[in-house]
Short mmCIF file of C-alpha atoms and ligand atoms in Angstrom, two decimals:
data_model
loop_
_atom_site.label_atom_id
_atom_site.label_comp_id
_atom_site.label_asym_id
_atom_site.label_seq_id
_atom_site.Cartn_x
_atom_site.Cartn_y
_atom_site.Cartn_z
CA MET A 9 0.00 0.00 0.00
CA LYS A 10 1.36 3.38 -0.99
CA VAL A 11 1.36 6.28 1.44
CA ARG A 12 -0.90 8.92 -0.11
CA VAL A 13 0.70 12.37 0.08
CA GLY A 14 -0.55 15.89 -0.63
CA VAL A 15 1.56 19.04 -0.78
CA ASN A 16 0.09 22.34 0.42
CA GLY A 17 1.96 25.36 -1.01
CA PHE A 18 3.67 25.12 -4.38
CA GLY A 19 6.49 27.64 -4.03
CA THR A 20 10.26 27.20 -3.79
CA ILE A 21 10.10 24.26 -1.38
CA GLY A 22 6.69 22.77 -2.21
CA LYS A 23 7.34 22.32 -5.93
CA ARG A 24 10.61 20.51 -5.20
CA ILE A 25 9.05 18.22 -2.61
CA ALA A 26 6.13 17.40 -4.91
CA SER A 27 8.50 16.43 -7.75
CA ALA A 28 10.68 14.43 -5.34
CA ILE A 29 7.71 12.43 -4.02
CA THR A 30 6.95 11.17 -7.53
CA LEU A 31 10.38 9.46 -7.60
CA PHE A 32 9.55 7.11 -4.71
CA PRO A 33 7.40 4.01 -5.35
CA GLU A 34 6.24 3.91 -1.71
CA PHE A 35 4.43 7.26 -2.10
CA SER A 36 1.67 8.48 -4.36
CA LEU A 37 1.31 12.21 -4.91
CA GLU A 38 -2.45 12.77 -4.74
CA GLY A 39 -2.29 16.47 -5.49
CA ILE A 40 -0.92 19.88 -4.65
CA VAL A 41 -2.59 22.98 -3.25
CA LYS A 42 -2.01 26.10 -5.30
CA ARG A 43 -3.50 29.46 -4.42
CA THR A 44 -2.40 31.82 -7.18
CA PRO A 45 -3.00 31.38 -10.91
CA ASP A 46 0.50 31.82 -12.31
CA TYR A 47 3.19 30.05 -14.36
CA ALA A 48 3.78 27.53 -11.55
CA ALA A 49 0.11 26.49 -11.67
CA PHE A 50 0.38 25.83 -15.42
CA GLN A 51 3.61 23.90 -14.86
CA ALA A 52 1.98 21.77 -12.13
CA ALA A 53 -0.87 21.00 -14.52
CA SER A 54 1.48 20.08 -17.35
CA LYS A 55 3.31 17.67 -15.03
CA GLY A 56 -0.01 15.94 -14.43
CA PHE A 57 -0.32 17.02 -10.80
CA LYS A 58 -3.89 17.36 -9.56
CA ILE A 59 -4.42 20.94 -8.39
CA TYR A 60 -6.53 21.85 -5.38
CA ALA A 61 -7.26 25.37 -4.14
CA PRO A 62 -7.27 26.68 -0.55
CA THR A 63 -10.81 28.08 -0.92
CA ASN A 64 -13.70 28.08 -3.41
CA ASP A 65 -12.82 31.68 -4.31
CA ASP A 66 -9.24 30.67 -5.11
CA ALA A 67 -10.59 27.74 -7.15
CA ALA A 68 -12.77 30.11 -9.19
CA LYS A 69 -9.78 32.40 -9.91
CA LEU A 70 -7.65 29.45 -11.00
CA GLU A 71 -10.40 28.10 -13.26
CA GLU A 72 -10.93 31.57 -14.73
CA ALA A 73 -7.25 31.67 -15.66
CA GLY A 74 -7.58 28.29 -17.37
CA VAL A 75 -6.20 26.03 -14.62
CA LYS A 76 -8.23 22.86 -14.07
CA VAL A 77 -9.00 22.49 -10.36
CA ALA A 78 -9.81 19.14 -8.72
CA GLY A 79 -11.41 20.67 -5.60
CA THR A 80 -10.51 22.51 -2.43
CA ILE A 81 -7.90 21.56 0.14
CA GLU A 82 -10.60 19.76 2.14
CA ASP A 83 -11.20 17.45 -0.84
CA LEU A 84 -7.47 16.71 -0.99
CA LEU A 85 -7.31 16.09 2.77
CA ASN A 86 -10.06 13.48 2.34
CA ARG A 87 -7.81 11.56 -0.07
CA VAL A 88 -4.42 11.56 1.72
CA ASP A 89 -2.65 9.97 4.67
CA VAL A 90 -0.25 12.89 5.12
CA ILE A 91 0.13 16.47 3.98
CA VAL A 92 3.47 18.18 3.46
CA ASP A 93 2.87 21.80 4.38
CA ALA A 94 5.15 24.13 2.39
CA THR A 95 3.15 27.31 2.84
CA PRO A 96 4.90 30.55 3.97
CA GLY A 97 6.28 30.55 7.53
CA GLY A 98 3.49 30.72 10.14
CA THR A 99 0.76 29.65 7.70
CA GLY A 100 1.25 25.96 8.47
CA ALA A 101 0.26 26.55 12.11
CA LYS A 102 -2.99 28.13 10.88
CA TYR A 103 -3.71 25.05 8.78
CA LYS A 104 -2.92 22.64 11.62
CA PRO A 105 -6.51 22.43 13.00
CA LEU A 106 -7.78 21.60 9.50
CA TYR A 107 -5.24 18.80 9.07
CA GLU A 108 -6.18 17.44 12.50
CA LYS A 109 -9.90 17.67 11.73
CA HIS A 110 -9.32 15.40 8.74
CA GLY A 111 -7.12 13.00 10.72
CA VAL A 112 -4.23 13.64 8.35
CA ARG A 113 -0.61 13.60 9.51
CA ALA A 114 1.55 16.60 8.68
CA VAL A 115 5.12 17.51 7.80
CA TYR A 116 5.82 21.20 8.42
CA GLN A 117 8.77 23.35 7.35
CA GLY A 118 11.33 25.37 9.28
CA GLY A 119 9.42 28.65 8.96
CA GLU A 120 6.98 27.31 11.56
CA LYS A 121 7.59 27.59 15.29
CA PRO A 122 8.90 24.34 16.84
CA ASP A 123 5.70 23.74 18.82
CA VAL A 124 3.74 23.21 15.58
CA ALA A 125 4.87 19.56 15.61
CA ARG A 126 5.86 16.83 18.02
CA VAL A 127 9.35 16.47 16.54
CA SER A 128 11.84 18.88 14.99
CA PHE A 129 13.62 16.69 12.48
CA SER A 130 17.02 16.28 10.86
CA SER A 131 17.72 12.86 9.30
CA LEU A 132 21.38 12.47 10.33
CA CYS A 133 20.57 13.40 13.95
CA ASN A 134 17.20 12.02 15.01
CA TYR A 135 15.56 9.95 12.25
CA ARG A 136 14.06 7.46 14.75
CA GLU A 137 12.35 10.19 16.80
CA ALA A 138 9.87 10.65 13.96
CA PHE A 139 8.64 7.03 14.10
CA ASP A 140 4.82 7.01 14.16
CA ALA A 141 4.71 10.80 14.73
CA GLU A 142 1.47 12.56 13.82
CA SER A 143 3.44 15.69 12.97
CA VAL A 144 7.06 16.51 12.18
CA ARG A 145 8.79 19.81 11.50
CA VAL A 146 11.77 19.66 9.14
CA VAL A 147 14.09 22.39 10.42
CA SER A 148 15.11 25.33 8.22
CA CYS A 149 17.76 25.28 5.50
CA ASN A 150 20.49 26.85 7.66
CA THR A 151 19.66 24.62 10.61
CA THR A 152 19.68 21.54 8.35
CA GLY A 153 23.17 22.53 7.14
CA LEU A 154 24.42 23.06 10.70
CA LEU A 155 22.92 19.79 11.94
CA ARG A 156 24.35 17.71 9.10
CA ILE A 157 27.90 18.73 9.94
CA ILE A 158 27.42 18.69 13.71
CA CYS A 159 25.87 15.21 13.81
CA THR A 160 28.52 13.80 11.47
CA LEU A 161 31.32 15.22 13.65
CA GLN A 162 29.49 14.11 16.82
CA GLU A 163 29.32 10.53 15.55
CA HIS A 164 33.05 10.35 14.82
CA PHE A 165 34.78 12.70 17.25
CA GLY A 166 32.25 14.12 19.75
CA VAL A 167 31.29 17.79 19.71
CA ARG A 168 31.80 20.00 22.80
CA LYS A 169 30.70 23.37 21.42
CA VAL A 170 29.85 25.18 18.22
CA ARG A 171 30.16 28.88 17.30
CA ALA A 172 28.87 29.82 13.85
CA THR A 173 28.48 32.93 11.74
CA ILE A 174 25.77 32.55 9.14
CA VAL A 175 25.95 34.69 6.02
CA ARG A 176 22.40 34.57 4.72
CA ARG A 177 21.20 35.14 1.18
CA ALA A 178 18.73 38.03 1.11
CA ALA A 179 16.05 36.34 -1.00
CA ASP A 180 15.46 33.36 -3.25
CA PRO A 181 16.29 33.95 -6.94
CA LYS A 182 12.60 34.21 -7.93
CA GLU A 183 11.78 36.92 -5.38
CA VAL A 184 11.44 40.54 -6.53
CA LYS A 185 10.32 42.36 -3.40
CA ARG A 186 12.97 41.51 -0.78
CA GLY A 187 16.34 43.01 0.10
CA PRO A 188 18.80 44.29 1.18
CA VAL A 189 19.98 45.60 -2.18
CA ASN A 190 23.07 47.40 -0.91
CA ALA A 191 23.81 46.60 2.72
CA ILE A 192 25.05 43.95 5.12
CA VAL A 193 22.43 43.59 7.83
CA LEU A 194 22.93 42.21 11.34
CA ASN A 195 20.18 39.61 11.61
CA PRO A 196 19.52 40.12 14.48
CA PRO A 197 21.88 42.65 16.14
CA LYS A 198 21.46 40.91 19.50
CA LEU A 199 22.91 37.40 19.77
CA PRO A 200 22.31 34.56 19.44
CA SER A 201 20.44 34.39 16.16
CA HIS A 202 17.50 31.98 16.12
CA HIS A 203 19.60 29.30 14.40
CA ALA A 204 21.23 28.26 17.69
CA ARG A 205 17.84 27.79 19.33
CA ASP A 206 16.66 25.87 16.29
CA VAL A 207 19.66 23.50 16.45
CA ASN A 208 18.81 23.00 20.14
CA THR A 209 15.30 21.82 19.21
CA VAL A 210 17.05 18.72 17.78
CA LEU A 211 20.19 18.62 19.99
CA PRO A 212 19.10 20.16 23.32
CA TRP A 213 22.42 19.26 25.00
CA LEU A 214 24.63 21.19 22.56
CA ASP A 215 26.51 24.36 23.57
CA ILE A 216 25.96 26.47 20.44
CA TRP A 217 25.95 30.19 19.65
CA THR A 218 25.22 31.66 16.26
CA SER A 219 25.26 35.11 14.70
CA ALA A 220 23.84 35.97 11.30
CA LEU A 221 24.34 38.61 8.61
CA VAL A 222 22.07 39.10 5.59
CA VAL A 223 23.88 40.01 2.36
CA PRO A 224 22.64 41.07 -1.12
CA THR A 225 22.81 37.73 -2.89
CA THR A 226 20.23 35.07 -3.82
CA LEU A 227 22.26 31.96 -4.60
CA MET A 228 23.26 30.26 -1.33
CA HIS A 229 24.00 30.78 2.35
CA VAL A 230 27.54 30.44 3.72
CA HIS A 231 28.50 29.40 7.27
CA SER A 232 31.81 30.06 8.99
CA LEU A 233 32.12 27.50 11.79
CA TYR A 234 34.31 27.19 14.87
CA ILE A 235 33.85 23.84 16.62
CA VAL A 236 35.48 22.38 19.70
CA LEU A 237 35.59 18.58 19.46
CA GLU A 238 35.69 16.10 22.34
CA THR A 239 38.78 14.51 20.78
CA ALA A 240 41.70 15.84 18.71
CA PRO A 241 41.58 14.05 15.33
CA SER A 242 44.01 14.85 12.53
CA ARG A 243 42.83 16.94 9.57
CA GLU A 244 43.00 13.80 7.42
CA LYS A 245 40.61 11.96 9.72
CA ILE A 246 38.13 14.84 9.66
CA VAL A 247 38.29 15.07 5.85
CA LYS A 248 37.77 11.28 5.58
CA ALA A 249 34.76 11.36 7.91
CA LEU A 250 33.14 14.19 5.95
CA ARG A 251 33.95 12.56 2.60
CA GLU A 252 32.25 9.34 3.66
CA ALA A 253 29.23 11.00 5.29
CA PRO A 254 25.92 11.11 3.40
CA ARG A 255 24.68 14.46 2.09
CA ILE A 256 27.99 16.28 2.54
CA MET A 257 29.95 17.25 -0.57
CA LEU A 258 33.59 18.22 -0.17
CA VAL A 259 34.80 20.70 -2.77
CA GLN A 260 38.51 21.43 -3.17
CA SER A 261 39.04 25.04 -4.17
CA GLY A 262 42.69 24.48 -5.17
CA THR A 263 41.99 21.83 -7.80
CA THR A 264 38.55 23.02 -9.04
CA GLY A 265 38.82 26.81 -8.83
CA ILE A 266 35.54 26.88 -6.88
CA LYS A 267 35.83 29.36 -4.02
CA SER A 268 32.42 31.04 -4.15
CA THR A 269 28.71 30.32 -4.26
CA ALA A 270 28.59 31.70 -7.83
CA GLU A 271 31.06 29.09 -9.07
CA LEU A 272 29.25 26.31 -7.21
CA VAL A 273 25.96 27.25 -8.82
CA GLU A 274 27.58 27.58 -12.24
CA ALA A 275 29.00 24.05 -11.89
CA ALA A 276 25.60 22.77 -10.75
CA ARG A 277 23.89 24.36 -13.77
CA GLU A 278 25.71 21.87 -16.01
CA VAL A 279 24.71 18.73 -14.17
CA ARG A 280 21.74 19.28 -11.88
CA HIS A 281 18.02 19.72 -12.50
CA ARG A 282 17.14 23.34 -11.51
CA TYR A 283 20.86 23.61 -10.50
CA ASP A 284 19.84 22.20 -7.11
CA ILE A 285 22.55 21.19 -4.64
CA PRO A 286 20.74 19.37 -1.81
CA GLU A 287 24.10 18.29 -0.38
CA LEU A 288 25.79 20.47 2.23
CA VAL A 289 28.94 21.80 0.53
CA VAL A 290 32.07 21.94 2.69
CA PHE A 291 35.01 23.84 1.20
CA GLU A 292 37.76 21.28 1.84
CA ASP A 293 40.63 23.76 1.74
CA SER A 294 38.97 25.76 4.54
CA ILE A 295 39.18 22.85 7.01
CA HIS A 296 41.74 23.64 9.67
CA THR A 297 42.22 21.86 12.97
CA ASP A 298 44.52 22.14 15.95
CA LYS A 299 44.23 20.24 19.26
CA GLY A 300 40.52 19.52 18.95
CA GLU A 301 39.59 22.96 17.59
CA LEU A 302 38.13 22.94 14.09
CA VAL A 303 37.25 25.73 11.67
CA LEU A 304 35.65 25.33 8.29
CA THR A 305 33.44 27.11 5.77
CA GLN A 306 30.34 25.53 4.25
CA ALA A 307 27.62 26.52 1.80
CA VAL A 308 23.88 25.76 1.84
CA HIS A 309 21.64 25.77 -1.24
CA GLN A 310 18.57 27.05 0.54
CA GLU A 311 16.10 26.10 -2.20
CA SER A 312 16.87 22.38 -2.12
CA ILE A 313 18.75 21.28 1.04
CA VAL A 314 15.61 20.32 2.98
CA VAL A 315 14.08 18.16 0.21
CA PRO A 316 15.84 14.87 1.20
CA GLU A 317 14.94 15.47 4.86
CA ASN A 318 11.25 15.88 3.93
CA ILE A 319 11.33 12.52 2.13
CA ASP A 320 13.06 10.88 5.12
CA ALA A 321 10.53 12.42 7.51
CA LEU A 322 7.72 10.71 5.56
CA LYS A 323 9.59 7.39 5.56
CA ALA A 324 10.16 7.62 9.33
CA MET A 325 6.62 8.71 10.24
CA PHE A 326 5.17 5.70 8.43
CA ARG A 327 8.08 3.39 9.41
CA LEU A 328 8.67 2.54 5.77
CA GLU A 329 12.35 2.04 6.68
CA GLU A 330 13.51 1.73 10.27
CA ASP A 331 17.24 1.87 9.58
CA PRO A 332 18.23 5.55 9.19
CA GLY A 333 21.33 4.69 7.12
CA LYS A 334 19.31 2.65 4.61
CA ALA A 335 16.57 5.28 4.41
CA ILE A 336 19.06 8.07 3.77
CA ARG A 337 21.02 6.09 1.15
CA ASP A 338 17.83 5.23 -0.74
CA THR A 339 16.60 8.83 -0.63
CA ASP A 340 19.93 10.14 -1.87
CA ASN A 341 20.17 7.60 -4.70
CA ARG A 342 16.69 8.35 -5.99
CA LEU A 343 17.19 12.12 -5.73
CA GLY A 344 20.57 11.93 -7.47
CA LEU A 345 22.74 13.25 -4.64
CA THR A 346 26.03 12.16 -6.17
CA LYS A 347 28.19 14.33 -3.86
CA THR A 348 29.95 15.72 -6.93
CA LEU A 349 29.20 18.35 -9.57
CA TRP A 350 30.92 16.60 -12.48
P1 NAD B 405 7.28 30.36 -1.10
O1 NAD B 405 6.73 31.71 -0.81
O2 NAD B 405 8.23 30.17 -2.21
O3 NAD B 405 6.08 29.33 -1.31
C1 NAD B 405 4.92 29.32 -0.54
C2 NAD B 405 3.75 29.00 -1.45
O4 NAD B 405 2.56 28.90 -0.66
C3 NAD B 405 3.51 30.08 -2.50
O5 NAD B 405 3.32 29.45 -3.74
C4 NAD B 405 2.23 30.78 -2.02
O6 NAD B 405 1.45 31.30 -3.08
C5 NAD B 405 1.53 29.65 -1.31
N1 NAD B 405 0.57 30.08 -0.31
C6 NAD B 405 0.53 31.25 0.38
N2 NAD B 405 -0.50 31.25 1.24
C7 NAD B 405 -1.13 30.05 1.09
C8 NAD B 405 -2.24 29.46 1.70
N3 NAD B 405 -2.95 30.09 2.64
N4 NAD B 405 -2.59 28.20 1.32
C9 NAD B 405 -1.89 27.52 0.38
N5 NAD B 405 -0.81 28.06 -0.24
C10 NAD B 405 -0.43 29.29 0.12
O7 NAD B 405 7.89 29.86 0.29
P2 NAD B 405 9.04 28.77 0.47
O8 NAD B 405 10.35 29.45 0.36
O9 NAD B 405 8.76 27.59 -0.37
O10 NAD B 405 8.87 28.43 2.01
C11 NAD B 405 7.92 27.49 2.47
C12 NAD B 405 8.35 27.01 3.84
O11 NAD B 405 9.64 26.39 3.72
C13 NAD B 405 8.52 28.11 4.90
O12 NAD B 405 8.22 27.57 6.16
C14 NAD B 405 10.00 28.42 4.82
O13 NAD B 405 10.51 28.99 6.00
C15 NAD B 405 10.58 27.04 4.59
N6 NAD B 405 11.88 27.01 3.95
C16 NAD B 405 12.20 27.88 2.96
C17 NAD B 405 13.47 27.82 2.41
C18 NAD B 405 13.90 28.79 1.35
O14 NAD B 405 15.06 29.18 1.36
N7 NAD B 405 13.05 29.17 0.44
C19 NAD B 405 14.40 26.86 2.82
C20 NAD B 405 14.01 25.94 3.80
C21 NAD B 405 12.76 26.02 4.37
#
């Protein structure tokens, strides 16, 4: 029996999750919820996705624009076992009573407050905690990037504390109304930024502080990390552990010439659908360690990094695979996470 899935919100994250779901035989995509009649609605229709509208008024507007509508969100909720909510931050919490009314499980995104769901989720850290959960929140893109590296290092060497500066992209490439256009903004001025608290929703024991700056770029986020390990491994051992870890791509700047987000994205344009890089990219040449202290620089493709975690969350909630390693490997194979851009 396939798990029947719906996706509410068909923007940056929702359209990627919907496409990803179609690659897994254990899921059937029953439909997506689209509010606005625009190019994305026509694309969803041409992919054969059934389109539902949040309200009857929205349905009428979509139909008027020539988009065939299968019903309202309530009709979709009657047909699914689980909904992946990819609506704008805070909107998922407003939908929660509706999902509960229909007895449908829910996967929320990182723009929601942690209390929207029973579990804040990151596959490499706490896959099993989502077993049988009625609701799961996949943490944000930056938090997913932080947790992938922290849980990999924790597994091999132990992690005592983390200090991170997060350089955030101002907007996604499609957005036309967000900035800054010409500034570097402290986000927020008072520390820590919310990312530390968000990491603590998954790893409550971790000593972590984060600061964040927003910069005028759309391509990717970059993190500068300072980590104190429980042990003092050699640089070679750290590089080996990261190279062998799932969902982490090491990129050597010296041999490839890649030392920026622009060059990463340009490389991805040649080989990846939508130039997505769901892997966390660690700049190998930036890895420096001395007596258990570690610094490194990593990059996060905000549009796609949470897609594999959403698939894993579904697998865990329905116990389709109980072994986290197997679940993650299967997800990565089907999504084409080759850990290389050539
Ligand atoms: P988005 O604005 O690109 O997409 C949201 C979609 O939901 C839009 O198509 C919008 O029209 C639609 N929508 C708005 N109100 C709706 C409603 N009431 N009912 C149904 N649909 C509605 O947003 P996004 O970037 O995809 O973000 C979605 C979630 O994912 C947020 O929680 C966000 O924090 C999180 N997230 C975003 C990113 C990112 O960088 N874009 C990364 C990780 C997580």
